[in-house]
mmCIF file of C-alpha atoms and ligand atoms in Angstrom:
data_model
loop_
_atom_site.group_PDB
_atom_site.id
_atom_site.type_symbol
_atom_site.label_atom_id
_atom_site.label_comp_id
_atom_site.label_asym_id
_atom_site.label_seq_id
_atom_site.Cartn_x
_atom_site.Cartn_y
_atom_site.Cartn_z
ATOM 1 C CA MET K 230 -32.403 -0.792 -22.418
ATOM 2 C CA GLY K 231 -29.757 -3.132 -23.715
ATOM 3 C CA ARG K 232 -32.107 -4.804 -26.163
ATOM 4 C CA SER K 233 -29.570 -4.690 -28.945
ATOM 5 C CA THR K 234 -26.743 -6.392 -27.131
ATOM 6 C CA PRO K 235 -25.887 -10.003 -28.022
ATOM 7 C CA LYS K 236 -28.054 -12.492 -26.239
ATOM 8 C CA PHE K 237 -25.604 -13.929 -23.791
ATOM 9 C CA PHE K 238 -24.353 -10.554 -22.769
ATOM 10 C CA LYS K 239 -27.796 -9.165 -22.248
ATOM 11 C CA LEU K 240 -28.388 -7.639 -18.926
ATOM 12 C CA ILE K 241 -29.225 -10.651 -16.901
ATOM 13 C CA ILE K 242 -28.424 -8.835 -13.779
ATOM 14 C CA ALA K 243 -26.668 -10.395 -10.920
ATOM 15 C CA GLY K 244 -26.944 -8.190 -7.901
ATOM 16 C CA ILE K 245 -25.447 -8.773 -4.533
ATOM 17 C CA LEU K 246 -25.965 -6.291 -1.813
ATOM 18 C CA PHE K 247 -24.558 -6.357 1.625
ATOM 19 C CA SER K 248 -24.740 -3.966 4.438
ATOM 20 C CA LEU K 249 -24.542 -3.602 8.122
ATOM 21 C CA MET K 250 -26.823 -0.766 8.635
ATOM 22 C CA PHE K 251 -26.860 0.484 12.145
ATOM 23 C CA LYS K 252 -24.048 2.973 12.317
ATOM 24 C CA PRO K 253 -24.730 5.446 9.539
ATOM 25 C CA ALA K 254 -21.601 7.094 8.243
ATOM 26 C CA PHE K 255 -22.950 10.580 7.797
ATOM 27 C CA GLY K 256 -21.241 13.144 5.686
ATOM 28 C CA GLN K 257 -19.495 10.770 3.298
ATOM 29 C CA LYS K 258 -21.119 11.219 -0.029
ATOM 30 C CA LYS K 259 -18.819 9.297 -2.293
ATOM 31 C CA ILE K 260 -19.215 5.974 -4.025
ATOM 32 C CA LEU K 261 -16.393 4.044 -5.647
ATOM 33 C CA PHE K 262 -17.079 2.254 -8.942
ATOM 34 C CA ILE K 263 -14.690 -0.604 -9.617
ATOM 35 C CA THR K 264 -13.934 -1.345 -13.263
ATOM 36 C CA SER K 265 -11.487 -3.538 -15.165
ATOM 37 C CA ASN K 266 -8.599 -2.926 -17.566
ATOM 38 C CA ALA K 267 -8.975 -6.307 -19.284
ATOM 39 C CA GLU K 268 -9.252 -5.952 -23.047
ATOM 40 C CA PHE K 269 -9.636 -9.666 -23.774
ATOM 41 C CA TYR K 270 -11.178 -12.709 -22.165
ATOM 42 C CA GLY K 271 -8.214 -14.252 -20.415
ATOM 43 C CA ASN K 272 -5.548 -15.310 -22.886
ATOM 44 C CA SER K 273 -7.972 -15.410 -25.797
ATOM 45 C CA LYS K 274 -8.313 -12.790 -28.526
ATOM 46 C CA ILE K 275 -11.990 -12.326 -27.782
ATOM 47 C CA PRO K 276 -12.531 -8.667 -26.883
ATOM 48 C CA ALA K 277 -13.785 -7.933 -23.378
ATOM 49 C CA ALA K 278 -15.165 -4.665 -22.073
ATOM 50 C CA ASN K 279 -16.761 -2.885 -19.165
ATOM 51 C CA HIS K 280 -20.506 -2.658 -19.600
ATOM 52 C CA PHE K 281 -21.217 0.975 -20.427
ATOM 53 C CA GLU K 282 -24.874 0.857 -19.494
ATOM 54 C CA GLU K 283 -24.172 -0.798 -16.170
ATOM 55 C CA ILE K 284 -21.850 2.066 -15.370
ATOM 56 C CA VAL K 285 -23.974 4.867 -16.764
ATOM 57 C CA ILE K 286 -27.383 4.055 -15.273
ATOM 58 C CA PRO K 287 -26.236 3.797 -11.652
ATOM 59 C CA TYR K 288 -23.890 6.747 -12.157
ATOM 60 C CA HIS K 289 -26.786 8.804 -13.465
ATOM 61 C CA LEU K 290 -28.986 7.956 -10.476
ATOM 62 C CA PHE K 291 -26.240 8.735 -7.980
ATOM 63 C CA ALA K 292 -25.278 11.953 -9.742
ATOM 64 C CA LYS K 293 -28.911 13.086 -9.649
ATOM 65 C CA SER K 294 -28.935 12.400 -5.909
ATOM 66 C CA GLY K 295 -25.878 14.593 -5.402
ATOM 67 C CA ILE K 296 -23.527 11.704 -4.704
ATOM 68 C CA THR K 297 -19.993 11.876 -6.072
ATOM 69 C CA VAL K 298 -18.789 8.808 -7.928
ATOM 70 C CA ASP K 299 -15.106 7.987 -8.481
ATOM 71 C CA PHE K 300 -13.757 5.192 -10.665
ATOM 72 C CA ILE K 301 -10.877 2.825 -10.137
ATOM 73 C CA SER K 302 -9.418 -0.030 -12.165
ATOM 74 C CA PRO K 303 -6.580 -2.385 -11.216
ATOM 75 C CA GLU K 304 -4.038 -0.464 -13.299
ATOM 76 C CA GLY K 305 -5.786 2.904 -13.430
ATOM 77 C CA GLY K 306 -6.198 4.879 -16.644
ATOM 78 C CA ALA K 307 -8.482 4.345 -19.627
ATOM 79 C CA ILE K 308 -10.718 1.293 -19.518
ATOM 80 C CA PRO K 309 -12.237 -0.679 -22.406
ATOM 81 C CA LEU K 310 -15.927 0.063 -22.924
ATOM 82 C CA GLY K 311 -18.534 -2.006 -24.665
ATOM 83 C CA TYR K 312 -22.239 -2.768 -24.954
ATOM 84 C CA ILE K 313 -22.857 0.872 -25.831
ATOM 85 C CA ASN K 314 -26.298 1.782 -27.075
ATOM 86 C CA SER K 315 -26.395 5.409 -28.155
ATOM 87 C CA SER K 316 -30.098 5.141 -28.960
ATOM 88 C CA ASP K 317 -30.709 5.007 -25.235
ATOM 89 C CA SER K 318 -31.127 8.591 -24.070
ATOM 90 C CA VAL K 319 -29.189 8.240 -20.818
ATOM 91 C CA GLN K 320 -26.279 6.441 -22.462
ATOM 92 C CA LYS K 321 -26.209 8.999 -25.226
ATOM 93 C CA LYS K 322 -26.139 11.873 -22.755
ATOM 94 C CA TYR K 323 -23.065 10.453 -20.998
ATOM 95 C CA LEU K 324 -21.322 9.274 -24.141
ATOM 96 C CA TYR K 325 -21.038 12.927 -25.149
ATOM 97 C CA ASP K 326 -20.406 14.249 -21.647
ATOM 98 C CA ALA K 327 -16.738 15.228 -21.551
ATOM 99 C CA VAL K 328 -16.487 15.355 -17.763
ATOM 100 C CA PHE K 329 -17.941 11.890 -17.367
ATOM 101 C CA MET K 330 -15.914 10.319 -20.175
ATOM 102 C CA ASN K 331 -12.786 11.908 -18.773
ATOM 103 C CA LYS K 332 -13.366 10.009 -15.544
ATOM 104 C CA LEU K 333 -13.425 6.760 -17.514
ATOM 105 C CA LYS K 334 -10.302 7.777 -19.375
ATOM 106 C CA HIS K 335 -8.491 8.492 -16.137
ATOM 107 C CA THR K 336 -9.745 5.866 -13.712
ATOM 108 C CA LEU K 337 -7.790 6.046 -10.489
ATOM 109 C CA ASN K 338 -5.186 3.522 -9.507
ATOM 110 C CA PRO K 339 -6.412 1.687 -6.379
ATOM 111 C CA LYS K 340 -3.282 2.836 -4.582
ATOM 112 C CA GLU K 341 -4.383 6.473 -4.963
ATOM 113 C CA VAL K 342 -7.682 5.868 -3.202
ATOM 114 C CA LYS K 343 -8.494 6.441 0.463
ATOM 115 C CA ALA K 344 -11.150 3.899 1.437
ATOM 116 C CA GLU K 345 -12.428 6.068 4.282
ATOM 117 C CA GLU K 346 -13.708 8.666 1.803
ATOM 118 C CA TYR K 347 -16.271 6.201 0.426
ATOM 119 C CA SER K 348 -19.542 4.863 1.729
ATOM 120 C CA ALA K 349 -20.061 2.242 -0.920
ATOM 121 C CA VAL K 350 -18.294 0.273 -3.602
ATOM 122 C CA PHE K 351 -19.954 -0.883 -6.773
ATOM 123 C CA TYR K 352 -18.388 -3.557 -8.972
ATOM 124 C CA ALA K 353 -19.474 -2.773 -12.524
ATOM 125 C CA GLY K 354 -20.162 -5.586 -14.974
ATOM 126 C CA GLY K 355 -19.255 -6.664 -18.480
ATOM 127 C CA GLY K 356 -16.944 -9.521 -19.498
ATOM 128 C CA ALA K 357 -13.870 -7.526 -18.487
ATOM 129 C CA ALA K 358 -15.039 -7.545 -14.873
ATOM 130 C CA MET K 359 -14.008 -11.191 -14.590
ATOM 131 C CA PHE K 360 -10.353 -10.435 -15.153
ATOM 132 C CA GLY K 361 -7.838 -8.696 -12.930
ATOM 133 C CA VAL K 362 -10.232 -7.261 -10.358
ATOM 134 C CA ALA K 363 -10.975 -10.069 -7.902
ATOM 135 C CA GLN K 364 -7.317 -10.954 -7.320
ATOM 136 C CA ASN K 365 -6.205 -7.365 -6.770
ATOM 137 C CA GLU K 366 -5.359 -7.154 -3.100
ATOM 138 C CA THR K 367 -5.404 -3.367 -2.963
ATOM 139 C CA ILE K 368 -8.971 -3.419 -4.231
ATOM 140 C CA GLN K 369 -9.855 -6.217 -1.820
ATOM 141 C CA ASN K 370 -8.554 -4.103 1.052
ATOM 142 C CA ILE K 371 -10.482 -1.027 -0.067
ATOM 143 C CA THR K 372 -13.714 -3.021 -0.153
ATOM 144 C CA LYS K 373 -12.934 -4.673 3.148
ATOM 145 C CA LYS K 374 -12.393 -1.305 4.813
ATOM 146 C CA ILE K 375 -15.610 0.134 3.405
ATOM 147 C CA TYR K 376 -17.548 -2.949 4.424
ATOM 148 C CA GLY K 377 -15.934 -2.871 7.857
ATOM 149 C CA ALA K 378 -17.077 0.740 8.289
ATOM 150 C CA ASN K 379 -20.677 -0.334 7.652
ATOM 151 C CA GLY K 380 -20.563 0.671 4.013
ATOM 152 C CA VAL K 381 -22.378 -0.977 1.151
ATOM 153 C CA VAL K 382 -20.739 -3.526 -1.120
ATOM 154 C CA ALA K 383 -22.644 -3.907 -4.382
ATOM 155 C CA ALA K 384 -22.092 -5.606 -7.702
ATOM 156 C CA ILE K 385 -23.980 -5.946 -10.926
ATOM 157 C CA CYS K 386 -23.904 -8.691 -13.529
ATOM 158 C CA HIS K 387 -20.385 -10.131 -13.943
ATOM 159 C CA GLY K 388 -19.131 -7.513 -11.525
ATOM 160 C CA THR K 389 -20.009 -10.151 -8.949
ATOM 161 C CA ALA K 390 -16.775 -11.900 -9.989
ATOM 162 C CA GLY K 391 -14.991 -9.175 -8.027
ATOM 163 C CA LEU K 392 -16.486 -10.567 -4.828
ATOM 164 C CA ALA K 393 -14.997 -14.027 -5.310
ATOM 165 C CA TYR K 394 -12.192 -13.753 -2.783
ATOM 166 C CA LEU K 395 -13.569 -11.172 -0.387
ATOM 167 C CA LYS K 396 -13.529 -12.147 3.239
ATOM 168 C CA ASP K 397 -14.666 -10.429 6.410
ATOM 169 C CA ASP K 398 -12.492 -9.924 9.475
ATOM 170 C CA ALA K 399 -13.314 -13.403 10.702
ATOM 171 C CA GLY K 400 -12.018 -14.859 7.455
ATOM 172 C CA GLU K 401 -15.485 -15.850 6.278
ATOM 173 C CA SER K 402 -16.596 -15.313 2.735
ATOM 174 C CA LEU K 403 -18.375 -11.989 2.450
ATOM 175 C CA TYR K 404 -21.373 -13.596 0.822
ATOM 176 C CA LYS K 405 -21.698 -16.492 3.222
ATOM 177 C CA ALA K 406 -25.368 -17.124 4.055
ATOM 178 C CA LYS K 407 -26.487 -14.304 1.753
ATOM 179 C CA LYS K 408 -29.104 -14.766 -0.892
ATOM 180 C CA ILE K 409 -27.706 -14.376 -4.380
ATOM 181 C CA THR K 410 -29.194 -14.125 -7.833
ATOM 182 C CA GLY K 411 -26.907 -14.557 -10.797
ATOM 183 C CA PHE K 412 -25.995 -16.346 -13.962
ATOM 184 C CA PRO K 413 -26.762 -20.067 -13.867
ATOM 185 C CA ASN K 414 -23.700 -22.329 -13.681
ATOM 186 C CA LYS K 415 -24.717 -24.018 -16.889
ATOM 187 C CA PHE K 416 -24.673 -20.729 -18.753
ATOM 188 C CA GLU K 417 -21.306 -19.753 -17.340
ATOM 189 C CA SER K 418 -19.816 -23.117 -18.224
ATOM 190 C CA SER K 419 -21.017 -23.076 -21.793
ATOM 191 C CA CYS K 420 -20.045 -19.482 -22.488
ATOM 192 C CA PHE K 421 -16.954 -18.805 -20.510
ATOM 193 C CA LEU K 422 -15.216 -21.829 -19.145
ATOM 194 C CA GLY K 423 -12.949 -22.336 -22.141
ATOM 195 C CA LEU K 424 -11.875 -18.706 -21.954
ATOM 196 C CA CYS K 425 -11.513 -18.460 -18.255
ATOM 197 C CA ASP K 426 -7.903 -19.263 -17.581
ATOM 198 C CA GLY K 427 -7.518 -17.833 -14.119
ATOM 199 C CA CYS K 428 -10.956 -16.240 -14.248
ATOM 200 C CA PRO K 429 -12.536 -16.093 -10.786
ATOM 201 C CA TYR K 430 -16.079 -16.677 -11.934
ATOM 202 C CA PRO K 431 -16.140 -20.488 -11.655
ATOM 203 C CA THR K 432 -14.563 -20.145 -8.195
ATOM 204 C CA PHE K 433 -17.185 -17.622 -7.297
ATOM 205 C CA MET K 434 -20.063 -19.764 -8.527
ATOM 206 C CA LYS K 435 -18.770 -22.806 -6.678
ATOM 207 C CA SER K 436 -18.204 -20.852 -3.541
ATOM 208 C CA VAL K 437 -21.661 -19.314 -3.795
ATOM 209 C CA SER K 438 -23.292 -22.671 -4.179
ATOM 210 C CA ASN K 439 -21.446 -23.973 -1.131
ATOM 211 C CA SER K 440 -22.205 -21.014 1.057
ATOM 212 C CA THR K 441 -25.870 -20.849 0.149
ATOM 213 C CA LYS K 442 -26.468 -24.588 -0.038
ATOM 214 C CA ASN K 443 -28.746 -24.757 2.966
ATOM 215 C CA ARG K 444 -31.142 -22.098 1.848
ATOM 216 C CA PRO K 445 -34.621 -23.247 0.878
ATOM 217 C CA ARG K 446 -34.860 -23.969 -2.832
ATOM 218 C CA ARG K 447 -36.907 -21.584 -4.842
ATOM 219 C CA HIS K 448 -38.565 -22.105 -8.145
ATOM 220 C CA ALA K 449 -36.664 -19.893 -10.505
ATOM 221 C CA GLY K 450 -38.944 -20.049 -13.530
ATOM 222 C CA ARG K 451 -37.206 -20.331 -16.873
ATOM 223 C CA ALA K 452 -33.493 -19.900 -16.581
ATOM 224 C CA GLY K 453 -31.925 -17.170 -18.633
ATOM 225 C CA ASP K 454 -35.180 -15.631 -19.813
ATOM 226 C CA PRO K 455 -33.953 -12.399 -21.404
ATOM 227 C CA GLY K 456 -37.364 -10.778 -20.894
ATOM 228 C CA MET K 457 -36.575 -10.316 -17.213
ATOM 229 C CA THR K 458 -33.566 -8.128 -17.649
ATOM 230 C CA LEU K 459 -34.872 -4.614 -17.190
ATOM 231 C CA LEU K 460 -37.004 -5.783 -14.348
ATOM 232 C CA GLU K 461 -33.974 -7.115 -12.535
ATOM 233 C CA MET K 462 -31.873 -4.073 -13.142
ATOM 234 C CA THR K 463 -34.459 -1.629 -11.856
ATOM 235 C CA VAL K 464 -34.797 -3.557 -8.635
ATOM 236 C CA VAL K 465 -31.067 -3.974 -8.090
ATOM 237 C CA ILE K 466 -30.426 -0.270 -8.469
ATOM 238 C CA MET K 467 -33.445 0.616 -6.381
ATOM 239 C CA VAL K 468 -32.388 -1.667 -3.552
ATOM 240 C CA MET K 469 -28.889 -0.259 -3.731
ATOM 241 C CA LEU K 470 -30.179 3.290 -3.474
ATOM 242 C CA THR K 471 -32.223 2.254 -0.480
ATOM 243 C CA LEU K 472 -29.232 0.755 1.279
ATOM 244 C CA ILE K 473 -27.267 3.870 0.586
ATOM 245 C CA THR K 474 -30.069 5.924 2.095
ATOM 246 C CA VAL K 475 -29.151 4.644 5.522
ATOM 247 C CA LEU K 476 -25.620 5.907 5.120
ATOM 248 C CA PHE K 477 -26.757 9.405 4.406
ATOM 249 C CA PHE K 478 -30.128 9.834 6.045
ATOM 250 C CA GLY K 479 -30.152 7.514 9.021
ATOM 251 C CA VAL K 480 -31.966 4.480 10.311
ATOM 252 C CA GLN K 481 -35.475 5.939 10.437
ATOM 253 C CA ALA K 482 -35.470 6.644 6.737
ATOM 254 C CA TRP K 483 -33.795 3.321 6.154
ATOM 255 C CA LYS K 484 -36.611 1.382 7.798
ATOM 256 C CA ARG K 485 -39.148 3.086 5.540
ATOM 257 C CA GLY K 486 -36.911 2.623 2.532
ATOM 258 C CA SER K 487 -36.160 -0.979 3.323
ATOM 259 C CA ASP K 488 -39.873 -1.820 3.759
ATOM 260 C CA ARG K 489 -40.429 -0.246 0.396
ATOM 261 C CA ALA K 490 -37.556 -2.156 -1.201
ATOM 262 C CA ILE K 491 -38.722 -5.484 0.221
ATOM 263 C CA CYS K 492 -42.276 -4.815 -0.893
ATOM 264 C CA ILE K 493 -41.098 -3.976 -4.398
ATOM 265 C CA VAL K 494 -39.022 -7.144 -4.517
ATOM 266 C CA HIS K 495 -42.200 -9.072 -3.588
ATOM 267 C CA ILE K 496 -44.092 -7.388 -6.394
ATOM 268 C CA GLN K 497 -41.229 -8.194 -8.740
ATOM 269 C CA ASN K 498 -41.169 -11.854 -7.690
ATOM 270 C CA VAL K 499 -44.872 -12.233 -8.336
ATOM 271 C CA GLN K 500 -44.507 -10.508 -11.697
ATOM 272 C CA LYS K 501 -41.671 -12.842 -12.647
ATOM 273 C CA GLY K 502 -43.763 -15.770 -11.477
ATOM 274 C CA VAL K 503 -46.666 -14.749 -13.683
ATOM 275 C CA ARG K 504 -44.408 -14.190 -16.684
ATOM 276 C CA SER K 505 -42.614 -17.500 -16.145
ATOM 277 C CA PHE K 506 -45.943 -19.283 -15.808
ATOM 278 C CA SER K 507 -47.318 -17.739 -18.984
ATOM 279 C CA ASN K 508 -44.102 -18.443 -20.926
ATOM 280 C CA LEU K 509 -44.036 -22.028 -19.774
ATOM 281 C CA TYR K 510 -47.641 -22.734 -20.672
ATOM 282 C CA GLY K 511 -47.792 -20.525 -23.740
ATOM 283 C CA TYR K 512 -50.290 -17.934 -22.563
ATOM 284 C CA VAL K 513 -50.179 -14.487 -24.142
ATOM 285 C CA GLU K 514 -50.904 -11.220 -22.378
ATOM 286 C CA GLY K 515 -54.561 -10.732 -21.660
ATOM 287 C CA SER K 516 -55.305 -14.487 -21.679
ATOM 288 C CA ASN K 517 -57.818 -15.688 -19.157
ATOM 289 C CA VAL K 518 -56.497 -18.361 -16.815
ATOM 290 C CA SER K 519 -58.859 -19.434 -14.133
ATOM 291 C CA ASN K 520 -57.295 -19.437 -10.685
ATOM 292 C CA LEU K 521 -54.181 -17.707 -12.020
ATOM 293 C CA GLN K 522 -53.031 -16.680 -8.561
ATOM 294 C CA ASN K 523 -53.013 -20.304 -7.407
ATOM 295 C CA HIS K 524 -51.030 -21.387 -10.447
ATOM 296 C CA VAL K 525 -48.315 -18.881 -9.620
ATOM 297 C CA ILE K 526 -48.174 -18.730 -5.833
ATOM 298 C CA GLY K 527 -47.838 -21.761 -3.605
ATOM 299 C CA LEU K 528 -45.317 -24.362 -2.493
ATOM 300 C CA GLY K 529 -43.422 -25.750 -5.474
ATOM 301 C CA LYS K 530 -44.897 -23.125 -7.786
ATOM 302 C CA PHE K 531 -43.257 -19.993 -9.136
ATOM 303 C CA VAL K 532 -43.488 -18.078 -5.873
ATOM 304 C CA ASP K 533 -43.299 -20.394 -2.866
ATOM 305 C CA VAL K 534 -45.355 -18.418 -0.381
ATOM 306 C CA ALA K 535 -47.803 -15.570 -0.657
ATOM 307 C CA PRO K 536 -45.783 -12.429 0.050
ATOM 308 C CA VAL K 537 -46.551 -10.260 3.060
ATOM 309 C CA CYS K 538 -45.823 -6.537 2.885
ATOM 310 C CA PRO K 539 -43.359 -5.562 5.624
ATOM 311 C CA GLY K 540 -45.035 -2.151 5.934
ATOM 312 C CA GLN K 541 -48.505 -3.512 6.721
ATOM 313 C CA GLY K 542 -49.859 -3.001 3.237
ATOM 314 C CA THR K 543 -51.943 -5.720 1.642
ATOM 315 C CA TYR K 544 -51.556 -7.159 -1.820
ATOM 316 C CA SER K 545 -54.242 -7.374 -4.437
ATOM 317 C CA TYR K 546 -53.798 -9.439 -7.563
ATOM 318 C CA GLY K 547 -54.808 -8.256 -11.004
ATOM 319 C CA ALA K 548 -57.032 -5.547 -9.527
ATOM 320 C CA ASN K 549 -56.843 -3.390 -12.661
ATOM 321 C CA PHE K 550 -57.407 -6.013 -15.331
ATOM 322 C CA GLY K 551 -58.817 -9.110 -13.649
ATOM 323 C CA THR K 552 -57.441 -11.594 -11.146
ATOM 324 C CA ASP K 553 -57.519 -14.370 -13.725
ATOM 325 C CA THR K 554 -55.943 -12.411 -16.564
ATOM 326 C CA ILE K 555 -52.298 -12.544 -17.655
ATOM 327 C CA PRO K 556 -51.192 -8.918 -17.151
ATOM 328 C CA PRO K 557 -50.518 -6.747 -20.201
ATOM 329 C CA THR K 558 -46.928 -5.467 -20.438
ATOM 330 C CA GLY K 559 -46.267 -2.905 -17.744
ATOM 331 C CA GLU K 560 -49.281 -3.859 -15.642
ATOM 332 C CA LEU K 561 -48.416 -5.272 -12.245
ATOM 333 C CA TYR K 562 -50.145 -8.468 -11.205
ATOM 334 C CA ALA K 563 -49.472 -7.810 -7.526
ATOM 335 C CA GLU K 564 -50.102 -4.368 -6.120
ATOM 336 C CA CYS K 565 -49.565 -3.156 -2.581
ATOM 337 C CA SER K 566 -52.253 -1.078 -0.881
ATOM 338 C CA LEU K 567 -49.518 1.366 0.169
ATOM 339 C CA LYS K 568 -48.762 2.303 -3.410
ATOM 340 C CA THR K 569 -51.131 5.270 -3.226
ATOM 341 C CA SER K 570 -48.838 7.157 -0.863
ATOM 342 C CA GLY K 571 -46.172 7.092 -3.549
ATOM 343 C CA GLU K 572 -44.465 4.158 -1.901
ATOM 344 C CA HIS K 573 -44.469 0.409 -2.403
ATOM 345 C CA GLU K 574 -44.629 0.587 -6.135
ATOM 346 C CA PRO K 575 -41.724 -0.062 -8.502
ATOM 347 C CA PRO K 576 -40.572 3.320 -9.830
ATOM 348 C CA GLU K 577 -40.405 2.099 -13.422
ATOM 349 C CA HIS K 578 -42.203 -0.995 -14.587
ATOM 350 C CA SER K 579 -43.382 -0.153 -18.091
ATOM 351 C CA ASP K 580 -41.374 -3.107 -19.440
ATOM 352 C CA TRP K 581 -42.317 -5.665 -16.778
HETATM 353 ZN ZN1 ZN P 843 -46.115 -2.852 0.583
#
């Protein structure tokens, strides 16, 4: 997915997921996708667009689960689309789907939307997402209402810019004390700062770094490694689906789903750790590295602490190909013992 897009627009996914999950809002099966009308980066003549794939893939998953998705943009109406890859089967399907494309042609004006009909908002990404969305007070109020009703607030990639000015009822930043993954500051500065007249992204990044300053530092591996993109996206969407589960199916199912999501994030972290380690030291897949697990996991290494499955599973490392072997593509280095019951395994990891 997305392999053909220019490097700095590749899907380095930034996902932020919030929820207060103890009062499920049953019976509300709608999700609001927030998109942008911006056709250029700020005042420049550089074309901007909404990221087609970042709209289509989540839309597809929600549609399959019987969840209705509506679209809004600050001004309503047709939105600019980009990063389209018609060789991808899902994108192709929707590109030629008249009903779906009609929704993008006629995105709703935020003023037409009743927040109480939605259980989640999703800020879609693409360069356009940085312009016109975050400052829109009607959109801010919609999100605030949904969040206040224990809904899910989610964003992908540069969609996170839309969160820049969101505050809760107490006036605190919505992402205060939350853990956030996203584009490194350095990357944002080099790519966007000159274009970003009035763009909320620098504000967002600064605010994020202030509000998360006291969190323990984690070893992030190699910044901006494009090989991690699909891996990130799968997890973000999976976690989002899990959070939405609680809205529709209740807390019991949520606990199971959340254990699963956490476990899969652990597996992902270890996988990223192994890949970062092998990139850094120049090992290819299948290489033998003695004590591989200890090179990857441990304080100050790629994964700070050995993960513990929240559902009482146990992890094995390299069980299928050797503990001291760099995993072949698609093979998981960490596996949870609960994977056999169809749980605690990433749904799609052929590219990991
Ligand atoms: Zn597990």
